[in-house]
Amino acid sequence: MTLELDRLNRTYGSIRAVADVTLELPAGPTLALLGPSGSGKSTLLRLVAGLEAPDSGRIRLAGREITSVSPQKRGFGMAFQDHALFPHLNVEDNIAFGLVERRWPAAARAARVKELLELTGLPGIGKRRVHELSGGQQQRVALARALALNPRILLLDEPLSSLDRELREHLKREMADLFARLELTVIHVTHDQSEAFALADDLAILRDGHLVQHGPAAALLARPRDPWTARFLGYRNVYDAGADGRPGPVLLDDGRVGLEPGEGATVTHVAREGLEFTLELALDGWDSPLFWSGHVRELHATPAPGDTFSLRIPEHAWIPLS
Ligand code: ADP
Ligand code: MG
């Protein structure tokens, strides 16, 4: 069930929230729609959901155009930040909301709700009021509600961003397991790179409404398209004007760089987190520093500013950018 977005545009006044986005999503893999705040992620997801209409462009599902099909008829599940739970309903009634709309008989509804509570790790709390729940439980209820009608595609907008870090880590793992088990196509909007890598098979990166790059997460990490994308994905050693005699823009993956006793690179700053060190190194003939992170055991001794090393840079540590 391939979902095709074909040259979608949506503007608000002078802002191009979604600019000419073309994207083909086969059924199955989880896609993270990743971009900084204001890059158009939520707008794009609302277009896919049918909550908003594009100014131009088409959306097709399995070859059939659905651009002006209502959200209910698209058969997508949604859990959005701004689609909060109904505070006046208890957990069961929140989850059953779509089932009631579809006139499911009471017994079938109750059985489905029970199944969903178990699936999302919430057995036994069906009668609770929403305001009695923790943030994590509310998020699970929203997920259960989104899954109630066995959607073909699940749309999630920053579902974890309101949770504290520990809970987020926990739910992240559970969601990844759940999505794999249900064989759902998931589009997961997030501005958080680590969340995207934890949950998604594929990434689509948005910048100022434009789709910058799309592909398997590992492929994007191995070959970011341009300096902006490389930095956004977390790379620190991006040299717009080149480095070490190489033309720019180029990226140096410090994970592949070895440090040895010697000369050539001088430590200018040391940051430490547990046994992990991040060094900032000034290099002869380079116009900007190299950041290097690694375990203390790779360094032989505790590093300090002024220490010098020689670098071992294998050819494949250099990644050309365009
Ligand atoms: P993201 O989800 O990536 O943070 P959004 O899709 O919410 O980005 O917003 C993209 C751009 O469109 C932003 O500049 C935002 O201010 C603007 N925008 C989004 N929704 C509206 C709206 N309903 N009215 C006016 N501007 C909007
Ligand atoms: Mg958003």
mmCIF file of C-alpha atoms and ligand atoms in Angstrom:
data_model
loop_
_atom_site.group_PDB
_atom_site.id
_atom_site.type_symbol
_atom_site.label_atom_id
_atom_site.label_comp_id
_atom_site.label_asym_id
_atom_site.label_seq_id
_atom_site.Cartn_x
_atom_site.Cartn_y
_atom_site.Cartn_z
ATOM 1 C CA MET A 1 0.000 0.000 0.000
ATOM 2 C CA THR A 2 2.325 2.722 -1.249
ATOM 3 C CA LEU A 3 1.661 6.292 -0.160
ATOM 4 C CA GLU A 4 2.739 8.876 -2.708
ATOM 5 C CA LEU A 5 3.131 12.565 -2.062
ATOM 6 C CA ASP A 6 3.432 14.346 -5.354
ATOM 7 C CA ARG A 7 4.697 17.951 -5.403
ATOM 8 C CA LEU A 8 2.763 19.032 -2.326
ATOM 9 C CA ASN A 9 2.670 22.730 -1.488
ATOM 10 C CA ARG A 10 1.121 24.589 1.410
ATOM 11 C CA THR A 11 1.718 28.248 2.151
ATOM 12 C CA TYR A 12 0.528 30.461 4.998
ATOM 13 C CA GLY A 13 0.686 34.037 3.797
ATOM 14 C CA SER A 14 4.274 34.426 2.701
ATOM 15 C CA ILE A 15 5.517 31.287 4.495
ATOM 16 C CA ARG A 16 6.065 28.176 2.384
ATOM 17 C CA ALA A 17 5.402 25.652 5.124
ATOM 18 C CA VAL A 18 5.575 22.738 2.668
ATOM 19 C CA ALA A 19 7.442 23.401 -0.564
ATOM 20 C CA ASP A 20 7.158 20.997 -3.468
ATOM 21 C CA VAL A 21 7.513 17.831 -1.417
ATOM 22 C CA THR A 22 7.586 14.609 -3.402
ATOM 23 C CA LEU A 23 7.969 11.396 -1.438
ATOM 24 C CA GLU A 24 7.096 7.774 -2.108
ATOM 25 C CA LEU A 25 6.555 5.552 0.910
ATOM 26 C CA PRO A 26 6.167 1.820 0.478
ATOM 27 C CA ALA A 27 4.159 -0.090 3.085
ATOM 28 C CA GLY A 28 6.087 -1.388 6.056
ATOM 29 C CA PRO A 29 9.049 0.652 7.153
ATOM 30 C CA THR A 30 8.744 3.364 9.772
ATOM 31 C CA LEU A 31 9.574 6.788 8.417
ATOM 32 C CA ALA A 32 10.822 9.565 10.656
ATOM 33 C CA LEU A 33 9.995 12.995 9.331
ATOM 34 C CA LEU A 34 12.858 14.893 10.846
ATOM 35 C CA GLY A 35 13.622 18.599 10.816
ATOM 36 C CA PRO A 36 14.138 21.562 13.083
ATOM 37 C CA SER A 37 11.220 23.432 14.572
ATOM 38 C CA GLY A 38 9.289 25.325 11.890
ATOM 39 C CA SER A 39 10.560 23.178 9.006
ATOM 40 C CA GLY A 40 7.031 22.081 8.015
ATOM 41 C CA LYS A 41 6.815 18.623 9.595
ATOM 42 C CA SER A 42 3.431 19.087 11.250
ATOM 43 C CA THR A 43 1.987 20.790 8.184
ATOM 44 C CA LEU A 44 3.117 17.924 5.966
ATOM 45 C CA LEU A 45 1.626 15.387 8.380
ATOM 46 C CA ARG A 46 -1.673 17.313 8.461
ATOM 47 C CA LEU A 47 -1.758 17.210 4.663
ATOM 48 C CA VAL A 48 -1.215 13.444 4.722
ATOM 49 C CA ALA A 49 -3.915 13.080 7.379
ATOM 50 C CA GLY A 50 -6.347 15.197 5.372
ATOM 51 C CA LEU A 51 -6.770 17.701 8.198
ATOM 52 C CA GLU A 52 -5.618 20.342 5.782
ATOM 53 C CA ALA A 53 -5.685 20.622 2.005
ATOM 54 C CA PRO A 54 -2.582 21.391 -0.060
ATOM 55 C CA ASP A 55 -2.512 24.482 -2.274
ATOM 56 C CA SER A 56 -1.280 22.200 -5.017
ATOM 57 C CA GLY A 57 -0.030 18.663 -5.447
ATOM 58 C CA ARG A 58 -1.559 15.249 -5.025
ATOM 59 C CA ILE A 59 -1.631 12.419 -2.505
ATOM 60 C CA ARG A 60 -2.150 8.864 -3.671
ATOM 61 C CA LEU A 61 -2.613 5.662 -1.716
ATOM 62 C CA ALA A 62 -2.060 2.409 -3.586
ATOM 63 C CA GLY A 63 -2.344 4.352 -6.836
ATOM 64 C CA ARG A 64 -5.694 5.944 -5.962
ATOM 65 C CA GLU A 65 -5.865 9.685 -5.481
ATOM 66 C CA ILE A 66 -6.979 10.657 -1.967
ATOM 67 C CA THR A 67 -6.046 14.362 -1.989
ATOM 68 C CA SER A 68 -9.597 15.449 -1.194
ATOM 69 C CA VAL A 69 -10.774 12.364 0.709
ATOM 70 C CA SER A 70 -11.889 13.196 4.279
ATOM 71 C CA PRO A 71 -9.614 12.235 7.193
ATOM 72 C CA GLN A 72 -12.127 9.619 8.436
ATOM 73 C CA LYS A 73 -12.263 7.907 5.057
ATOM 74 C CA ARG A 74 -8.474 7.719 4.665
ATOM 75 C CA GLY A 75 -8.295 5.060 7.346
ATOM 76 C CA PHE A 76 -5.176 6.476 8.983
ATOM 77 C CA GLY A 77 -4.532 6.447 12.719
ATOM 78 C CA MET A 78 -3.286 9.662 14.276
ATOM 79 C CA ALA A 79 -1.766 10.747 17.531
ATOM 80 C CA PHE A 80 -0.931 14.423 17.395
ATOM 81 C CA GLN A 81 0.365 16.788 20.026
ATOM 82 C CA ASP A 82 -2.613 19.069 19.465
ATOM 83 C CA HIS A 83 -5.140 16.237 19.346
ATOM 84 C CA ALA A 84 -5.189 15.711 23.071
ATOM 85 C CA LEU A 85 -7.360 13.154 24.833
ATOM 86 C CA PHE A 86 -10.956 14.060 25.689
ATOM 87 C CA PRO A 87 -10.722 15.143 29.326
ATOM 88 C CA HIS A 88 -14.373 14.425 30.130
ATOM 89 C CA LEU A 89 -14.141 10.792 29.017
ATOM 90 C CA ASN A 90 -12.447 7.915 30.811
ATOM 91 C CA VAL A 91 -9.662 5.861 29.241
ATOM 92 C CA GLU A 92 -11.988 3.271 27.692
ATOM 93 C CA ASP A 93 -14.251 5.863 26.146
ATOM 94 C CA ASN A 94 -11.287 7.762 24.741
ATOM 95 C CA ILE A 95 -9.936 4.641 23.084
ATOM 96 C CA ALA A 96 -13.381 3.590 21.862
ATOM 97 C CA PHE A 97 -14.186 6.995 20.380
ATOM 98 C CA GLY A 98 -13.643 5.999 16.755
ATOM 99 C CA LEU A 99 -15.366 2.647 17.303
ATOM 100 C CA VAL A 100 -18.491 4.425 18.572
ATOM 101 C CA GLU A 101 -18.414 6.722 15.549
ATOM 102 C CA ARG A 102 -18.312 3.630 13.341
ATOM 103 C CA ARG A 103 -21.223 2.132 15.317
ATOM 104 C CA TRP A 104 -19.378 -0.934 16.563
ATOM 105 C CA PRO A 105 -21.661 -3.026 18.833
ATOM 106 C CA ALA A 106 -20.906 -2.683 22.542
ATOM 107 C CA ALA A 107 -19.492 -6.174 23.040
ATOM 108 C CA ALA A 108 -17.089 -5.893 20.095
ATOM 109 C CA ARG A 109 -16.058 -2.450 21.293
ATOM 110 C CA ALA A 110 -15.306 -3.701 24.798
ATOM 111 C CA ALA A 111 -13.255 -6.590 23.448
ATOM 112 C CA ARG A 112 -11.264 -4.317 21.160
ATOM 113 C CA VAL A 113 -10.608 -1.804 23.937
ATOM 114 C CA LYS A 114 -9.380 -4.581 26.220
ATOM 115 C CA GLU A 115 -7.059 -5.809 23.482
ATOM 116 C CA LEU A 116 -5.693 -2.291 22.882
ATOM 117 C CA LEU A 117 -5.108 -1.680 26.597
ATOM 118 C CA GLU A 118 -3.014 -4.813 26.729
ATOM 119 C CA LEU A 119 -1.197 -4.011 23.515
ATOM 120 C CA THR A 120 -0.134 -0.600 24.809
ATOM 121 C CA GLY A 121 0.792 -1.804 28.281
ATOM 122 C CA LEU A 122 -2.223 -0.343 30.112
ATOM 123 C CA PRO A 123 -4.250 -3.299 31.409
ATOM 124 C CA GLY A 124 -6.740 -2.489 34.147
ATOM 125 C CA ILE A 125 -6.921 1.283 33.827
ATOM 126 C CA GLY A 126 -9.913 1.517 31.484
ATOM 127 C CA LYS A 127 -12.194 3.213 33.995
ATOM 128 C CA ARG A 128 -9.725 5.881 35.058
ATOM 129 C CA ARG A 129 -10.243 9.492 34.182
ATOM 130 C CA VAL A 130 -7.702 10.971 31.811
ATOM 131 C CA HIS A 131 -6.540 13.622 34.281
ATOM 132 C CA GLU A 132 -5.584 10.897 36.756
ATOM 133 C CA LEU A 133 -3.016 9.476 34.362
ATOM 134 C CA SER A 134 0.691 10.213 34.100
ATOM 135 C CA GLY A 135 2.069 11.775 30.929
ATOM 136 C CA GLY A 136 3.374 8.418 29.751
ATOM 137 C CA GLN A 137 0.020 6.731 30.328
ATOM 138 C CA GLN A 138 -1.768 9.500 28.437
ATOM 139 C CA GLN A 139 0.594 8.998 25.532
ATOM 140 C CA ARG A 140 -0.186 5.267 25.523
ATOM 141 C CA VAL A 141 -3.914 5.986 25.573
ATOM 142 C CA ALA A 142 -3.468 8.306 22.587
ATOM 143 C CA LEU A 143 -1.571 5.517 20.818
ATOM 144 C CA ALA A 144 -4.277 2.947 21.670
ATOM 145 C CA ARG A 145 -6.931 5.319 20.342
ATOM 146 C CA ALA A 146 -4.953 5.828 17.137
ATOM 147 C CA LEU A 147 -4.650 2.051 16.647
ATOM 148 C CA ALA A 148 -8.285 1.244 17.461
ATOM 149 C CA LEU A 149 -9.543 0.918 13.901
ATOM 150 C CA ASN A 150 -6.549 -1.082 12.655
ATOM 151 C CA PRO A 151 -5.215 1.761 10.552
ATOM 152 C CA ARG A 152 -3.136 1.062 7.484
ATOM 153 C CA ILE A 153 -0.923 3.997 8.268
ATOM 154 C CA LEU A 154 -0.183 5.547 11.631
ATOM 155 C CA LEU A 155 0.701 9.250 11.847
ATOM 156 C CA LEU A 156 2.476 10.472 14.969
ATOM 157 C CA ASP A 157 3.444 14.074 15.636
ATOM 158 C CA GLU A 158 6.149 14.406 18.302
ATOM 159 C CA PRO A 159 4.429 11.784 20.469
ATOM 160 C CA LEU A 160 7.229 11.646 23.022
ATOM 161 C CA SER A 161 8.322 15.248 23.243
ATOM 162 C CA SER A 162 6.292 16.099 26.352
ATOM 163 C CA LEU A 163 7.747 13.215 28.387
ATOM 164 C CA ASP A 164 10.786 13.235 30.604
ATOM 165 C CA ARG A 165 13.916 11.577 29.350
ATOM 166 C CA GLU A 166 13.721 8.229 31.116
ATOM 167 C CA LEU A 167 10.112 7.651 30.175
ATOM 168 C CA ARG A 168 10.857 8.718 26.630
ATOM 169 C CA GLU A 169 13.647 6.130 26.334
ATOM 170 C CA HIS A 170 11.338 3.458 27.674
ATOM 171 C CA LEU A 171 8.377 4.265 25.415
ATOM 172 C CA LYS A 172 10.682 4.609 22.434
ATOM 173 C CA ARG A 173 11.746 0.997 22.783
ATOM 174 C CA GLU A 174 8.201 -0.213 23.354
ATOM 175 C CA MET A 175 6.894 1.649 20.349
ATOM 176 C CA ALA A 176 9.617 0.257 18.106
ATOM 177 C CA ASP A 177 8.657 -3.283 19.208
ATOM 178 C CA LEU A 178 4.962 -2.615 18.790
ATOM 179 C CA PHE A 179 5.278 -1.175 15.294
ATOM 180 C CA ALA A 180 7.420 -4.095 14.186
ATOM 181 C CA ARG A 181 4.850 -6.555 15.522
ATOM 182 C CA LEU A 182 1.869 -4.808 13.937
ATOM 183 C CA GLU A 183 3.570 -4.429 10.563
ATOM 184 C CA LEU A 184 2.223 -0.910 10.367
ATOM 185 C CA THR A 185 3.436 1.867 8.156
ATOM 186 C CA VAL A 186 4.320 4.658 10.547
ATOM 187 C CA ILE A 187 5.161 8.262 9.836
ATOM 188 C CA HIS A 188 6.731 9.666 12.956
ATOM 189 C CA VAL A 189 7.373 13.400 13.156
ATOM 190 C CA THR A 190 10.199 14.463 15.400
ATOM 191 C CA HIS A 191 12.852 17.147 15.714
ATOM 192 C CA ASP A 192 15.015 14.766 17.754
ATOM 193 C CA GLN A 193 17.672 12.901 15.780
ATOM 194 C CA SER A 194 18.193 10.188 18.389
ATOM 195 C CA GLU A 195 14.458 9.487 18.518
ATOM 196 C CA ALA A 196 14.414 9.239 14.744
ATOM 197 C CA PHE A 197 17.313 6.785 14.695
ATOM 198 C CA ALA A 198 15.810 4.718 17.507
ATOM 199 C CA LEU A 199 12.409 4.344 15.866
ATOM 200 C CA ALA A 200 12.740 4.694 12.151
ATOM 201 C CA ASP A 201 14.012 2.602 9.284
ATOM 202 C CA ASP A 202 13.903 5.521 6.887
ATOM 203 C CA LEU A 203 14.423 9.224 7.349
ATOM 204 C CA ALA A 204 13.024 12.170 5.449
ATOM 205 C CA ILE A 205 14.704 15.424 6.370
ATOM 206 C CA LEU A 206 12.852 18.709 6.020
ATOM 207 C CA ARG A 207 14.380 22.149 5.960
ATOM 208 C CA ASP A 208 12.279 25.287 5.422
ATOM 209 C CA GLY A 209 9.473 23.220 3.905
ATOM 210 C CA HIS A 210 11.750 21.451 1.438
ATOM 211 C CA LEU A 211 12.602 17.765 1.487
ATOM 212 C CA VAL A 212 16.378 17.738 1.719
ATOM 213 C CA GLN A 213 17.110 14.022 1.755
ATOM 214 C CA HIS A 214 15.203 10.757 2.034
ATOM 215 C CA GLY A 215 16.416 7.212 2.432
ATOM 216 C CA PRO A 216 17.380 4.468 4.889
ATOM 217 C CA ALA A 217 18.702 5.960 8.120
ATOM 218 C CA ALA A 218 22.072 4.239 7.815
ATOM 219 C CA ALA A 219 22.526 5.466 4.232
ATOM 220 C CA LEU A 220 21.812 9.062 5.246
ATOM 221 C CA LEU A 221 24.274 8.851 8.109
ATOM 222 C CA ALA A 222 26.918 7.380 5.825
ATOM 223 C CA ARG A 223 26.310 9.987 3.133
ATOM 224 C CA PRO A 224 24.569 13.187 4.200
ATOM 225 C CA ARG A 225 23.853 15.333 1.189
ATOM 226 C CA ASP A 226 25.227 18.696 2.244
ATOM 227 C CA PRO A 227 26.860 20.511 5.167
ATOM 228 C CA TRP A 228 23.539 21.548 6.703
ATOM 229 C CA THR A 229 22.228 17.971 6.711
ATOM 230 C CA ALA A 230 25.502 16.601 8.065
ATOM 231 C CA ARG A 231 25.454 19.074 10.954
ATOM 232 C CA PHE A 232 21.758 18.443 11.576
ATOM 233 C CA LEU A 233 22.446 14.701 11.831
ATOM 234 C CA GLY A 234 25.008 15.436 14.530
ATOM 235 C CA TYR A 235 28.314 15.571 12.705
ATOM 236 C CA ARG A 236 30.650 18.186 14.124
ATOM 237 C CA ASN A 237 33.570 17.949 11.748
ATOM 238 C CA VAL A 238 32.156 19.588 8.672
ATOM 239 C CA TYR A 239 34.599 21.682 6.658
ATOM 240 C CA ASP A 240 32.902 23.996 4.193
ATOM 241 C CA ALA A 241 36.195 25.161 2.736
ATOM 242 C CA GLY A 242 37.931 21.782 2.895
ATOM 243 C CA ALA A 243 40.524 20.353 5.283
ATOM 244 C CA ASP A 244 43.839 18.571 5.169
ATOM 245 C CA GLY A 245 44.335 19.519 1.549
ATOM 246 C CA ARG A 246 40.938 18.173 0.478
ATOM 247 C CA PRO A 247 38.398 20.329 -1.325
ATOM 248 C CA GLY A 248 35.264 21.342 0.575
ATOM 249 C CA PRO A 249 32.659 20.816 1.571
ATOM 250 C CA VAL A 250 33.796 17.653 3.249
ATOM 251 C CA LEU A 251 32.941 15.762 6.408
ATOM 252 C CA LEU A 252 35.367 13.907 8.645
ATOM 253 C CA ASP A 253 33.782 11.095 10.658
ATOM 254 C CA ASP A 254 35.727 11.290 13.915
ATOM 255 C CA GLY A 255 34.486 7.819 14.870
ATOM 256 C CA ARG A 256 36.997 6.505 12.326
ATOM 257 C CA VAL A 257 39.897 8.708 13.381
ATOM 258 C CA GLY A 258 42.593 7.286 15.648
ATOM 259 C CA LEU A 259 44.792 9.312 17.992
ATOM 260 C CA GLU A 260 48.392 8.275 18.625
ATOM 261 C CA PRO A 261 51.171 9.767 20.689
ATOM 262 C CA GLY A 262 52.918 12.304 18.509
ATOM 263 C CA GLU A 263 52.681 15.751 16.975
ATOM 264 C CA GLY A 264 50.442 17.665 14.605
ATOM 265 C CA ALA A 265 47.217 17.997 16.602
ATOM 266 C CA THR A 266 47.102 20.094 19.772
ATOM 267 C CA VAL A 267 44.340 19.697 22.360
ATOM 268 C CA THR A 268 42.617 23.049 22.935
ATOM 269 C CA HIS A 269 39.650 21.891 24.995
ATOM 270 C CA VAL A 270 38.636 18.764 26.925
ATOM 271 C CA ALA A 271 35.101 17.778 27.941
ATOM 272 C CA ARG A 272 34.407 14.641 29.899
ATOM 273 C CA GLU A 273 31.294 12.589 30.497
ATOM 274 C CA GLY A 274 32.040 9.509 32.569
ATOM 275 C CA LEU A 275 34.802 7.686 30.725
ATOM 276 C CA GLU A 276 34.025 9.389 27.417
ATOM 277 C CA PHE A 277 36.146 12.316 26.383
ATOM 278 C CA THR A 278 35.519 14.907 23.740
ATOM 279 C CA LEU A 279 38.619 16.717 22.590
ATOM 280 C CA GLU A 280 38.844 19.811 20.506
ATOM 281 C CA LEU A 281 42.034 19.666 18.479
ATOM 282 C CA ALA A 282 43.802 22.392 16.543
ATOM 283 C CA LEU A 283 45.627 21.033 13.505
ATOM 284 C CA ASP A 284 48.549 22.416 11.564
ATOM 285 C CA GLY A 285 47.277 23.735 8.264
ATOM 286 C CA TRP A 286 43.536 23.323 9.061
ATOM 287 C CA ASP A 287 41.448 26.442 9.406
ATOM 288 C CA SER A 288 38.950 24.945 11.863
ATOM 289 C CA PRO A 289 39.282 22.465 14.708
ATOM 290 C CA LEU A 290 38.558 18.735 14.808
ATOM 291 C CA PHE A 291 36.251 17.363 17.478
ATOM 292 C CA TRP A 292 37.081 13.849 18.544
ATOM 293 C CA SER A 293 35.130 11.679 20.999
ATOM 294 C CA GLY A 294 36.175 8.387 22.469
ATOM 295 C CA HIS A 295 36.796 6.246 25.513
ATOM 296 C CA VAL A 296 39.627 7.071 27.864
ATOM 297 C CA ARG A 297 41.251 3.723 27.034
ATOM 298 C CA GLU A 298 41.860 4.935 23.489
ATOM 299 C CA LEU A 299 43.919 7.808 24.901
ATOM 300 C CA HIS A 300 46.274 5.951 27.268
ATOM 301 C CA ALA A 301 46.242 8.915 29.673
ATOM 302 C CA THR A 302 43.860 11.641 30.795
ATOM 303 C CA PRO A 303 44.149 14.364 28.177
ATOM 304 C CA ALA A 304 44.668 18.030 28.991
ATOM 305 C CA PRO A 305 44.867 21.198 26.908
ATOM 306 C CA GLY A 306 48.301 21.526 25.347
ATOM 307 C CA ASP A 307 48.781 17.774 24.836
ATOM 308 C CA THR A 308 49.648 16.781 21.307
ATOM 309 C CA PHE A 309 48.718 13.764 19.202
ATOM 310 C CA SER A 310 49.265 12.537 15.720
ATOM 311 C CA LEU A 311 46.129 11.567 13.825
ATOM 312 C CA ARG A 312 45.477 8.364 11.966
ATOM 313 C CA ILE A 313 42.839 9.200 9.365
ATOM 314 C CA PRO A 314 41.842 6.346 7.061
ATOM 315 C CA GLU A 315 40.626 7.324 3.611
ATOM 316 C CA HIS A 316 37.040 6.219 4.345
ATOM 317 C CA ALA A 317 36.766 8.661 7.256
ATOM 318 C CA TRP A 318 36.394 11.452 4.685
ATOM 319 C CA ILE A 319 32.909 11.901 3.279
ATOM 320 C CA PRO A 320 32.501 14.379 0.430
ATOM 321 C CA LEU A 321 29.465 16.680 0.608
ATOM 322 C CA SER A 322 27.836 18.719 -2.106
HETATM 323 P P1 ADP B 1 7.210 22.001 12.402
HETATM 324 O O1 ADP B 1 6.129 21.021 12.735
HETATM 325 O O2 ADP B 1 8.345 21.412 11.633
HETATM 326 O O3 ADP B 1 7.710 22.738 13.601
HETATM 327 P P2 ADP B 1 5.097 23.511 11.120
HETATM 328 O O4 ADP B 1 4.574 22.650 10.029
HETATM 329 O O5 ADP B 1 4.301 23.587 12.367
HETATM 330 O O6 ADP B 1 6.610 23.124 11.422
HETATM 331 O O7 ADP B 1 5.260 24.994 10.571
HETATM 332 C C1 ADP B 1 5.944 25.316 9.387
HETATM 333 C C2 ADP B 1 5.829 26.810 9.144
HETATM 334 O O8 ADP B 1 4.484 27.147 8.849
HETATM 335 C C3 ADP B 1 6.204 27.656 10.342
HETATM 336 O O9 ADP B 1 6.832 28.821 9.885
HETATM 337 C C4 ADP B 1 4.875 27.966 10.984
HETATM 338 O O10 ADP B 1 4.934 29.171 11.704
HETATM 339 C C5 ADP B 1 3.959 28.050 9.791
HETATM 340 N N1 ADP B 1 2.585 27.642 10.107
HETATM 341 C C6 ADP B 1 2.202 26.380 10.419
HETATM 342 N N2 ADP B 1 0.863 26.326 10.627
HETATM 343 C C7 ADP B 1 0.390 27.568 10.431
HETATM 344 C C8 ADP B 1 -0.915 28.163 10.481
HETATM 345 N N3 ADP B 1 -2.000 27.444 10.771
HETATM 346 N N4 ADP B 1 -1.000 29.500 10.231
HETATM 347 C C9 ADP B 1 0.093 30.225 9.912
HETATM 348 N N5 ADP B 1 1.353 29.726 9.848
HETATM 349 C C10 ADP B 1 1.496 28.420 10.098
HETATM 350 MG MG MG B 2 5.373 20.471 14.628
#
